[in-house]
Tab-separated table of C-alpha atoms in Angstrom:
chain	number	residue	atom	x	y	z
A	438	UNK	CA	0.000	0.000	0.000
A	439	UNK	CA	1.396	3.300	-1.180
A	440	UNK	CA	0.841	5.940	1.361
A	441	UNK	CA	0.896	9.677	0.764
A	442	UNK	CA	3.239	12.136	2.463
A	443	UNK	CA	1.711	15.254	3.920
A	444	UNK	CA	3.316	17.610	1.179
A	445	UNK	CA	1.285	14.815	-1.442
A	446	UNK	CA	-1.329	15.725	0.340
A	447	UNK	CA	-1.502	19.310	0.837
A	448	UNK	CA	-0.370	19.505	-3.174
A	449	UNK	CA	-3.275	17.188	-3.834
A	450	UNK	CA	-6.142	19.517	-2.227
A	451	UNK	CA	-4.485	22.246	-4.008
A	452	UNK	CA	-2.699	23.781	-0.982
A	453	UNK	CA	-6.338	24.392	1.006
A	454	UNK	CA	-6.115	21.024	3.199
A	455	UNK	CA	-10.086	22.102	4.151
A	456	UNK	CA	-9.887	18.868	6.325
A	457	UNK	CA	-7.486	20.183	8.831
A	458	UNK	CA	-9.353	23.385	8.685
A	459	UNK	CA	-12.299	21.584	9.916
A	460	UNK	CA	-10.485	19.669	12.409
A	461	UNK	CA	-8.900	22.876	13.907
A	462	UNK	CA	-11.404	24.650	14.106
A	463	UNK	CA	-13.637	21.992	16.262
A	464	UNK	CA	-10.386	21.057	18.513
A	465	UNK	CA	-10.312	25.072	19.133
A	466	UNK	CA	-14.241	24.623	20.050
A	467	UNK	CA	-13.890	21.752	22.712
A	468	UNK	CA	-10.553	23.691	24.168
A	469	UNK	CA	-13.370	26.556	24.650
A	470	UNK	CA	-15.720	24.106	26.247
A	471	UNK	CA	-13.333	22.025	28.664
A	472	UNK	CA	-12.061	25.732	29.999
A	473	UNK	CA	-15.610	26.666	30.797
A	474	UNK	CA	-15.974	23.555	32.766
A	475	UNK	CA	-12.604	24.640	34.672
A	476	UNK	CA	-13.751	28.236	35.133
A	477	UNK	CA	-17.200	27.507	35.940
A	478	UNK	CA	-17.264	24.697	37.799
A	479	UNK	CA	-13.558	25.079	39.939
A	480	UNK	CA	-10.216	23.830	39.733
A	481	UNK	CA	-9.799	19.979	38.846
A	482	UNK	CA	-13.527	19.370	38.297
A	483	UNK	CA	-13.020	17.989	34.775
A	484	UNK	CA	-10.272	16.157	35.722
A	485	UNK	CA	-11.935	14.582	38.517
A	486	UNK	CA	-14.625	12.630	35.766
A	487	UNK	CA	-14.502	9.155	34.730
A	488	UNK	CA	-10.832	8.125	33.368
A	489	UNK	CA	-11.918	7.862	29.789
A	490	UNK	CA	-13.543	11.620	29.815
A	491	UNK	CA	-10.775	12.736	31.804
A	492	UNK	CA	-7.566	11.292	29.655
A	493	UNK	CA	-9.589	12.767	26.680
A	494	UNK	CA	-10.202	16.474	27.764
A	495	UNK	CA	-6.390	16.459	28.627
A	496	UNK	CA	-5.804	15.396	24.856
A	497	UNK	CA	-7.323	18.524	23.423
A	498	UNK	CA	-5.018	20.999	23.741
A	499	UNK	CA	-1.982	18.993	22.595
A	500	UNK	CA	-4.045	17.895	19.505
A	501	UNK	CA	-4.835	21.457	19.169
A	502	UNK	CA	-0.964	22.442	19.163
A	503	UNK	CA	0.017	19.948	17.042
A	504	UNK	CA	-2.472	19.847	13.770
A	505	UNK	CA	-1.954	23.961	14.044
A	506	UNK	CA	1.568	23.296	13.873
A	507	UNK	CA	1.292	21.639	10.156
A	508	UNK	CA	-0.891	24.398	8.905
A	509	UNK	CA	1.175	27.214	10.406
A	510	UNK	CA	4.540	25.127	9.161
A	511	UNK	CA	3.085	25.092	5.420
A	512	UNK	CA	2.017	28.607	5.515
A	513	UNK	CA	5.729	29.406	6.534
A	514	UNK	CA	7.414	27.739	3.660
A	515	UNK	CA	4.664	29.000	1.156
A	516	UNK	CA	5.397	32.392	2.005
A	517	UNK	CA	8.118	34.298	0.056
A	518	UNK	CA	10.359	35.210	3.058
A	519	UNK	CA	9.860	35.603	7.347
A	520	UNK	CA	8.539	39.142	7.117
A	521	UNK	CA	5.247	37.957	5.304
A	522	UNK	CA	5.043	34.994	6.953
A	523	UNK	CA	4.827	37.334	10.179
A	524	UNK	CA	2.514	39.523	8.186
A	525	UNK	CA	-0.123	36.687	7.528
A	526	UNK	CA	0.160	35.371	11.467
A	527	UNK	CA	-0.529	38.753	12.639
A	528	UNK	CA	-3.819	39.088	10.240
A	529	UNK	CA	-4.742	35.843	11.320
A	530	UNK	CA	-4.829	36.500	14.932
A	531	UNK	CA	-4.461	40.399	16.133
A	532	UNK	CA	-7.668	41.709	14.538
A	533	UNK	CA	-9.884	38.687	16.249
A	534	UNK	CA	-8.326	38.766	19.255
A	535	UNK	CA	-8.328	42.872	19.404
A	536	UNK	CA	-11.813	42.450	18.797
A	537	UNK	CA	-13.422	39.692	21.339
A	538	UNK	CA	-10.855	41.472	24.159
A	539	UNK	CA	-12.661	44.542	23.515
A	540	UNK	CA	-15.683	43.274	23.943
A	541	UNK	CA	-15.326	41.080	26.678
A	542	UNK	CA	-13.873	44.459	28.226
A	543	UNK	CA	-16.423	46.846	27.647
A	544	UNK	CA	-19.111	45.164	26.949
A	545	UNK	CA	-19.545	42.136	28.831
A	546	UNK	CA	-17.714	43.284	31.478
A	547	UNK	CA	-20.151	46.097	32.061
A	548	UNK	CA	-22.720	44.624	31.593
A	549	UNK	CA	-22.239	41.627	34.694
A	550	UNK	CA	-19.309	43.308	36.859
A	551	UNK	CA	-20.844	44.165	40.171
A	552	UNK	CA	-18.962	47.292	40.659
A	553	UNK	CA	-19.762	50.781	40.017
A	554	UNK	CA	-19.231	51.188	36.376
A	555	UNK	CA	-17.360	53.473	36.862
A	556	UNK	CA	-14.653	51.924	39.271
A	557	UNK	CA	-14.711	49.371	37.115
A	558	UNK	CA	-14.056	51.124	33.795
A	559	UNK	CA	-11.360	53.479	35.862
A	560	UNK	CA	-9.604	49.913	37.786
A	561	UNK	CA	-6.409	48.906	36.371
A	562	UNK	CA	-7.839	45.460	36.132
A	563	UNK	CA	-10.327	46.659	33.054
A	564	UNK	CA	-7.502	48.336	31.683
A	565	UNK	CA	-4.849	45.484	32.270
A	566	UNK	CA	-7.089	43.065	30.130
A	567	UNK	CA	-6.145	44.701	26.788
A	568	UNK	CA	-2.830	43.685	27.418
A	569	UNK	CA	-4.231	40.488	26.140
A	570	UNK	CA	-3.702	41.307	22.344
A	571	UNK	CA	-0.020	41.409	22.505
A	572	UNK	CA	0.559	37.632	24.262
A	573	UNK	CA	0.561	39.764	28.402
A	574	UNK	CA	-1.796	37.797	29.863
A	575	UNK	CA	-4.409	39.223	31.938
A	576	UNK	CA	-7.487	36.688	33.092
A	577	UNK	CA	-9.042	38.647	34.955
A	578	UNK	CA	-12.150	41.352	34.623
A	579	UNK	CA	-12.697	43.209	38.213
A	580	UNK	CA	-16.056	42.129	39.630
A	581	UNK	CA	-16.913	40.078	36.733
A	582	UNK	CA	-18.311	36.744	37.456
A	583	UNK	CA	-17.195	37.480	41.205
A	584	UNK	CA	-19.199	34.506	42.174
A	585	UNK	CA	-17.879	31.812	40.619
A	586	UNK	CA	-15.356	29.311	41.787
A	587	UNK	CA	-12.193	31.649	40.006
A	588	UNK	CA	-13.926	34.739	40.560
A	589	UNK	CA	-13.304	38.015	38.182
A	590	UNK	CA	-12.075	34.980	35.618
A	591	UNK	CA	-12.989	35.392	32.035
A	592	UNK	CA	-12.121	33.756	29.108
A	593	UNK	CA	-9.547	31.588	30.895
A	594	UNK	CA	-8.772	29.538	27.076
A	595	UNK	CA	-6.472	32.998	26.625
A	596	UNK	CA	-3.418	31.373	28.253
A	597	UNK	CA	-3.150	29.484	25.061
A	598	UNK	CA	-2.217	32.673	23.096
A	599	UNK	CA	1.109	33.447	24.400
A	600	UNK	CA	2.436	29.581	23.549
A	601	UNK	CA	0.990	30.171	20.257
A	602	UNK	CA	2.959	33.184	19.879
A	603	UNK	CA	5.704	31.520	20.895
A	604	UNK	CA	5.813	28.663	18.421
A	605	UNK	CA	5.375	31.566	15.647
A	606	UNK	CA	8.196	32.574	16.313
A	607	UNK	CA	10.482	29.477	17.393
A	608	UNK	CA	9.463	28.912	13.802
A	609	UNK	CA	11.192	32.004	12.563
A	610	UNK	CA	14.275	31.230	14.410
A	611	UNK	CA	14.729	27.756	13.189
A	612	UNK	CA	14.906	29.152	9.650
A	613	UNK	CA	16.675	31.938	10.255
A	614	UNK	CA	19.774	29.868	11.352
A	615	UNK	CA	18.598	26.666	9.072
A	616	UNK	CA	17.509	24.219	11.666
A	617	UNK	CA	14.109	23.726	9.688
A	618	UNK	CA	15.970	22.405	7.360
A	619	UNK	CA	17.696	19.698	8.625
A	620	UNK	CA	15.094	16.947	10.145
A	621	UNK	CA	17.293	14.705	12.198
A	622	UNK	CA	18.741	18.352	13.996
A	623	UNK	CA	15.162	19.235	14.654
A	624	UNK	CA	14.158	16.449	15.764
A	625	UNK	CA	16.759	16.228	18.168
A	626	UNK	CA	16.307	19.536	19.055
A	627	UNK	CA	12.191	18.653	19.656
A	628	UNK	CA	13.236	16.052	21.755
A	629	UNK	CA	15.325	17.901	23.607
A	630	UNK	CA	13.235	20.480	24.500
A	631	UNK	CA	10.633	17.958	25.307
A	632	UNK	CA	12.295	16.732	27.537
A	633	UNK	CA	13.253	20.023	29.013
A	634	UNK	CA	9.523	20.937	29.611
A	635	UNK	CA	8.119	17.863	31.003
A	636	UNK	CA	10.819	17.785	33.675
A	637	UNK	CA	9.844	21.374	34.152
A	638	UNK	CA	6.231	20.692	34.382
A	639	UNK	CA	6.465	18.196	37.434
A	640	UNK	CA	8.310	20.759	39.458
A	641	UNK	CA	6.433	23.522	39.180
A	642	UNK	CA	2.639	22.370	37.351
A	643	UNK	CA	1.279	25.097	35.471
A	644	UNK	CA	-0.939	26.637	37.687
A	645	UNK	CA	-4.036	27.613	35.700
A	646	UNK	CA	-5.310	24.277	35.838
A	647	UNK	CA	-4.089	22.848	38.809
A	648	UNK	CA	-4.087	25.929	41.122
């Protein structure tokens, strides 16, 4: 059985793989929906479900990560040089993001914070939050949702932003100094890293889930 490479199969479609489109765009759905559980609901509570619910909901970021990471690899080499290829990332995400941060801001937040409005439209924490659009992270809306289990939380899914940004541009670095093209390098260097990370994770967990 002949099997096709990913390049076959990205030339194949004609260079719109609508498939993965698909497929990211209902991963970036459910990592929507098992934050709201998390934010809603308290720490752990979706972790604390039957194994098989539980070992999936942890699968949906990585799976996230990793099909965006094809897409955003392709769109790298079919671009004519970095400064494009930065050009199209920051199309594809600024505007949206600019967009549902201001709204979350000023309108949502007004609408449900239990503050004066305006304390809250005056509070560093409503003015904090647009730090969001550059990769700052800011989770929190003053008064907002002040009765959940993470009070003044909003839109907790954000922490995957400054990663994303992150892999942007560890992808502009390997090919500036030519890693990208050398597999067996990368791969080594992927490992590596890995490696790095996971050891790093079981010494100090990353808090937003498991605070």
């Amino acid at each position: 059985m002949a099997y096709m490479t990913f390049e076959q199969k990205f030339a194949e479609s004609g260079y719109r793989p609508s498939g993965f489109d698909y497929q990211r765009l209902i991963l970036a759905l459910l990592v929507i929906f098992i934050h709201s559980f998390d934010i809603s609901y308290g720490k752990a509570y979706l972790w604390n479900l039957p194994g098989v619910v539980s070992a999936a909901a942890r699968l949906i970021v990585p799976m996230f990560f990793f099909l965006s990471g094809f897409l955003v690899t392709k769109s790298l080499e079919s671009c004519g040089n970095i400064l494009q290829y930065l050009w199209h990332r920051s199309v594809r995400i600024f505007p949206a993001l600019s967009v549902e941060i201001f709204l979350s801001a000023v309108l949502l937040g007004g609408l449900v914070t239990t503050l004066p409005l305006q304390d809250y439209y005056s509070s560093a924490g409503f003015w904090g939050y647009f730090l969001n659009i550059v990769g700052y992270l800011h989770l929190n809306l003053p008064g907002v949702f002040a009765d959940n289990p993470r009070p003044d939380m909003v839109n907790g899914q954000l922490w995957t932003v400054p990663p994303e940004l992150i892999c942007y541009l560890s992808l502009v670095l390997f090919t500036f100094i030519g890693l990208i093209r050398h597999r067996w390098l990368l791969l080594a260097f992927v490992v590596a890293a890995q490696l790095f990370l996971a050891v790093h994770y079981f010494i100090t967990p990353f808090k937003f889930l498991h605070s």
